[in-house]
CSV table of C-alpha atoms in Angstrom, one decimal:
chain,number,residue,atom,x,y,z
R,1,ARG,CA,0.1,0.2,-0.1
R,2,LEU,CA,2.8,2.3,1.0
R,3,ALA,CA,4.8,1.4,-2.6
R,4,ARG,CA,3.9,4.3,-5.6
R,5,VAL,CA,5.9,2.0,-7.9
R,6,LEU,CA,6.6,-1.6,-7.7
R,7,ASP,CA,9.3,-4.0,-9.5
R,8,PRO,CA,8.3,-6.6,-11.9
R,9,VAL,CA,8.8,-9.1,-9.4
R,10,ALA,CA,6.6,-7.6,-6.6
R,11,ALA,CA,4.0,-6.9,-9.0
R,12,GLN,CA,3.9,-10.4,-10.3
R,13,SER,CA,4.0,-11.6,-6.7
R,14,GLY,CA,2.2,-9.4,-4.8
R,15,VAL,CA,4.6,-9.5,-2.1
R,16,VAL,CA,7.1,-6.2,-0.7
R,17,ASN,CA,10.1,-6.9,1.3
R,18,THR,CA,11.7,-3.9,0.6
R,19,LEU,CA,10.8,0.2,0.5
R,20,PHE,CA,13.0,2.2,-1.5
R,21,ARG,CA,12.7,5.7,-0.4
R,22,LEU,CA,12.5,7.7,-3.8
R,23,PRO,CA,13.9,11.3,-4.7
R,24,GLY,CA,12.1,14.0,-4.2
R,25,THR,CA,11.1,17.0,-1.8
R,26,GLY,CA,7.7,16.7,-0.9
R,27,ALA,CA,6.3,16.4,2.5
R,28,VAL,CA,5.1,13.0,2.3
R,29,ALA,CA,7.8,10.4,1.1
R,30,SER,CA,6.8,8.2,-1.8
R,31,TRP,CA,8.7,4.7,-1.9
R,32,ALA,CA,9.4,1.9,-4.2
R,33,GLY,CA,8.5,-1.8,-3.4
R,34,PHE,CA,10.7,-4.3,-4.2
R,35,ASN,CA,10.5,-8.6,-3.9
R,36,THR,CA,14.0,-9.7,-3.7
R,37,ASP,CA,13.3,-13.0,-2.0
R,38,VAL,CA,12.3,-14.5,-5.5
R,39,GLY,CA,16.1,-13.7,-7.1
R,40,GLY,CA,17.5,-14.2,-3.9
R,41,LEU,CA,16.1,-17.7,-3.7
R,42,ALA,CA,17.0,-18.6,-7.3
R,43,SER,CA,20.4,-17.4,-7.0
R,44,ALA,CA,21.0,-19.6,-4.1
R,45,ILE,CA,20.0,-22.5,-5.7
R,46,GLU,CA,22.0,-21.7,-8.6
R,47,SER,CA,25.0,-21.3,-6.7
R,48,GLU,CA,24.7,-25.0,-5.2
R,49,GLY,CA,24.0,-26.2,-8.8
R,50,LEU,CA,20.5,-27.8,-8.0
R,51,ASP,CA,18.5,-28.5,-10.9
R,52,ALA,CA,14.9,-27.3,-10.2
R,53,THR,CA,13.0,-29.1,-13.7
R,54,HIS,CA,10.9,-30.6,-11.5
R,55,THR,CA,10.5,-28.6,-7.9
R,56,ILE,CA,8.6,-29.7,-5.4
R,57,VAL,CA,7.3,-26.8,-3.0
R,58,PHE,CA,6.6,-27.4,0.5
R,59,GLY,CA,4.5,-25.3,2.0
R,60,ALA,CA,1.8,-22.3,0.5
R,61,GLY,CA,2.4,-19.1,2.1
R,62,ALA,CA,4.4,-15.6,0.9
R,63,THR,CA,7.8,-17.5,0.3
R,64,ALA,CA,6.2,-20.8,-1.5
R,65,VAL,CA,5.1,-17.8,-3.9
R,66,SER,CA,8.7,-16.7,-3.8
R,67,ALA,CA,9.8,-20.5,-4.5
R,68,VAL,CA,7.4,-21.0,-7.2
R,69,LEU,CA,8.4,-18.2,-9.1
R,70,ALA,CA,12.3,-19.1,-7.9
R,71,ALA,CA,11.8,-22.6,-9.9
R,72,ARG,CA,10.2,-21.3,-13.1
R,73,SER,CA,13.0,-18.4,-13.5
R,74,LEU,CA,15.1,-20.9,-13.1
R,75,GLY,CA,14.2,-23.6,-16.1
R,76,ALA,CA,11.4,-25.6,-13.8
R,77,GLU,CA,9.2,-27.7,-16.6
R,78,GLN,CA,6.5,-28.7,-13.9
R,79,ILE,CA,6.2,-27.6,-10.3
R,80,THR,CA,4.0,-29.1,-7.7
R,81,VAL,CA,2.7,-27.6,-4.4
R,82,LEU,CA,1.9,-29.7,-1.5
R,83,ALA,CA,0.9,-28.0,1.9
R,84,ARG,CA,-1.0,-29.3,5.3
R,85,ARG,CA,-4.1,-27.5,3.9
R,86,LEU,CA,-4.9,-28.8,0.4
R,87,GLU,CA,-7.2,-25.6,-0.4
R,88,ALA,CA,-3.9,-23.7,0.4
R,89,ALA,CA,-1.5,-25.3,-2.4
R,90,GLU,CA,-4.7,-25.3,-4.8
R,91,LYS,CA,-5.5,-22.1,-4.1
R,92,LEU,CA,-1.2,-20.9,-5.1
R,93,ALA,CA,-1.0,-23.6,-7.9
R,94,LYS,CA,-4.7,-22.2,-9.6
R,95,ARG,CA,-2.7,-18.4,-9.5
R,96,PHE,CA,0.4,-19.6,-10.7
R,97,ASP,CA,-0.8,-22.3,-13.3
R,98,GLY,CA,0.5,-21.6,-17.0
R,99,GLY,CA,2.8,-18.9,-16.4
R,100,ILE,CA,5.9,-18.4,-18.9
R,101,GLY,CA,9.0,-20.0,-17.9
R,102,SER,CA,12.3,-18.7,-18.7
R,103,GLU,CA,12.3,-21.2,-21.8
R,104,GLY,CA,9.3,-19.2,-22.8
R,105,ASP,CA,6.8,-22.2,-22.5
R,106,PRO,CA,4.1,-22.2,-19.7
R,107,VAL,CA,4.6,-24.1,-16.5
R,108,PRO,CA,2.5,-26.3,-15.2
R,109,VAL,CA,1.8,-25.8,-11.3
R,110,ARG,CA,-0.1,-28.8,-9.5
R,111,ALA,CA,-1.5,-29.1,-6.0
R,112,GLY,CA,-1.3,-31.6,-3.3
R,113,GLU,CA,-1.8,-32.8,0.8
R,114,LEU,CA,1.4,-32.6,2.3
R,115,PHE,CA,1.3,-35.6,4.4
R,116,ALA,CA,0.1,-37.7,1.4
R,117,ASN,CA,1.3,-40.2,-1.3
R,118,HIS,CA,2.5,-38.8,-4.5
R,119,GLU,CA,3.6,-41.6,-6.6
R,120,THR,CA,3.8,-39.8,-9.9
R,121,THR,CA,5.6,-36.8,-8.8
R,122,ALA,CA,8.1,-37.6,-6.0
R,123,PRO,CA,10.0,-40.0,-8.7
R,124,ARG,CA,10.4,-37.4,-11.2
R,125,ALA,CA,11.3,-34.8,-8.6
R,126,THR,CA,14.7,-33.1,-9.3
R,127,LEU,CA,14.6,-30.8,-6.3
R,128,ILE,CA,12.5,-29.6,-3.3
R,129,ILE,CA,12.1,-26.4,-2.4
R,130,SER,CA,10.7,-26.3,1.7
R,131,THR,CA,9.3,-23.5,2.6
R,132,LEU,CA,8.0,-24.6,6.0
R,133,PRO,CA,9.2,-23.8,9.5
R,134,GLY,CA,11.8,-26.1,10.5
R,135,HIS,CA,10.1,-27.0,13.8
R,136,GLY,CA,6.2,-28.3,14.4
R,137,ILE,CA,6.3,-30.3,11.5
R,138,GLU,CA,5.7,-34.3,11.8
R,139,TRP,CA,8.3,-34.4,9.0
R,140,GLN,CA,7.9,-38.4,9.3
R,141,ARG,CA,4.8,-38.7,8.0
R,142,VAL,CA,6.1,-36.7,4.9
R,143,PRO,CA,6.4,-39.3,2.0
R,144,SER,CA,8.3,-36.8,-0.1
R,145,VAL,CA,11.1,-35.6,2.2
R,146,GLY,CA,14.2,-37.2,1.1
R,147,VAL,CA,12.9,-37.7,-2.6
R,148,ALA,CA,15.6,-35.1,-4.3
R,149,PRO,CA,18.1,-32.6,-3.0
R,150,THR,CA,16.8,-30.2,-1.0
R,151,PHE,CA,16.5,-26.1,0.1
R,152,ASP,CA,15.3,-25.5,3.0
R,153,VAL,CA,14.5,-21.9,4.3
R,154,ALA,CA,15.1,-22.7,7.5
R,155,TYR,CA,18.8,-21.9,8.9
R,156,ASP,CA,18.5,-21.6,12.9
R,157,PRO,CA,19.2,-24.2,14.5
R,158,TRP,CA,20.6,-26.1,11.9
R,159,PRO,CA,20.5,-28.7,10.4
R,160,SER,CA,16.8,-28.5,11.1
R,161,PRO,CA,14.8,-31.6,11.4
R,162,LEU,CA,13.9,-31.8,8.0
R,163,ALA,CA,17.4,-31.5,6.9
R,164,GLY,CA,18.2,-34.3,9.4
R,165,LEU,CA,15.6,-36.7,7.6
R,166,THR,CA,16.9,-35.4,4.1
R,167,ARG,CA,20.7,-36.4,4.7
R,168,GLU,CA,19.3,-40.3,6.6
R,169,ALA,CA,17.9,-40.9,3.0
R,170,GLY,CA,21.0,-39.9,1.2
R,171,GLN,CA,20.0,-36.5,-0.3
R,172,PRO,CA,21.8,-33.1,-0.4
R,173,VAL,CA,20.4,-30.5,1.8
R,174,PHE,CA,20.6,-26.7,1.6
R,175,SER,CA,20.0,-24.2,4.7
R,176,GLY,CA,18.4,-21.2,3.8
R,177,VAL,CA,21.5,-18.9,4.9
R,178,GLY,CA,22.3,-19.0,1.1
R,179,MET,CA,18.9,-17.4,0.5
R,180,LEU,CA,19.8,-14.8,3.4
R,181,ILE,CA,22.6,-13.6,1.8
R,182,GLU,CA,21.3,-13.5,-2.2
R,183,GLN,CA,18.5,-11.5,-1.0
R,184,ALA,CA,20.4,-8.9,1.2
R,185,LEU,CA,22.8,-8.5,-1.9
R,186,LEU,CA,20.3,-7.5,-4.0
R,187,GLN,CA,18.8,-5.0,-0.9
R,188,ILE,CA,22.0,-3.1,-1.2
R,189,ARG,CA,21.8,-2.9,-4.6
R,190,ILE,CA,18.5,-1.4,-4.6
R,191,PHE,CA,19.6,1.3,-1.3
R,192,VAL,CA,23.5,2.0,-3.7
R,193,ASN,CA,22.2,2.1,-7.3
R,194,GLY,CA,18.3,1.6,-7.0
R,195,ASP,CA,18.1,-1.3,-9.0
R,196,PRO,CA,18.7,-4.8,-8.1
R,197,ALA,CA,19.5,-5.5,-11.2
R,198,LEU,CA,22.9,-3.0,-11.2
R,199,PRO,CA,25.9,-5.3,-9.7
R,200,LEU,CA,27.7,-3.7,-6.9
R,201,GLN,CA,31.6,-3.1,-7.0
R,202,ASN,CA,33.3,-6.1,-5.5
R,203,GLU,CA,30.0,-8.2,-4.8
R,204,ASP,CA,31.8,-11.5,-4.9
R,205,ARG,CA,34.2,-10.2,-2.2
R,206,LEU,CA,31.4,-9.1,-0.3
R,207,ARG,CA,29.8,-11.9,-1.1
R,208,GLU,CA,32.3,-13.9,0.6
R,209,VAL,CA,32.9,-11.6,4.0
R,210,MET,CA,28.6,-12.4,4.4
R,211,ARG,CA,29.2,-16.3,4.1
R,212,GLN,CA,32.5,-16.0,6.2
R,213,CYS,CA,30.0,-14.1,9.2
């Protein structure tokens, strides 16, 4: 509501996590709204060399919206949203089903219930993105856990229960710290350059320092 203008990702997702004060001398400040979670998540997944071709997203909240859009930008050919409430998963899937992916083709988005078996989807999965809290979920009851490399947005404490089960299943798992770093870099680009697409000077060095912290 505060943003006078929205960047394309914020407009598409309906999510703003960064406000940039626009130049001007008026008594009332005007703001531009940005969503850095989509680009941050996509960059973190890409940096780990993960394959988003057939992505499963755990959850159906605001971060799941970013996960769907990030997977689509990374070349996903199919996305499946699994949530504790099927209605929430169906609502999210319907919203983004058939959106144009990075290759210019429509990307189907399907919905399912988190605790149900998904015999046709799970064997094809190349990536899981979990947007759910690290605790409070009976991960042992989720059949899709461990069927593919997993990016878990949880980061504290780490490893999360999901991370532990994923490793036990023999699959690699990555924490949400990478997403935090990459989306923070996009925010710094906005604050310094006014544009998330304009890289910073010595950005690789800054990224490395952030990782060390």
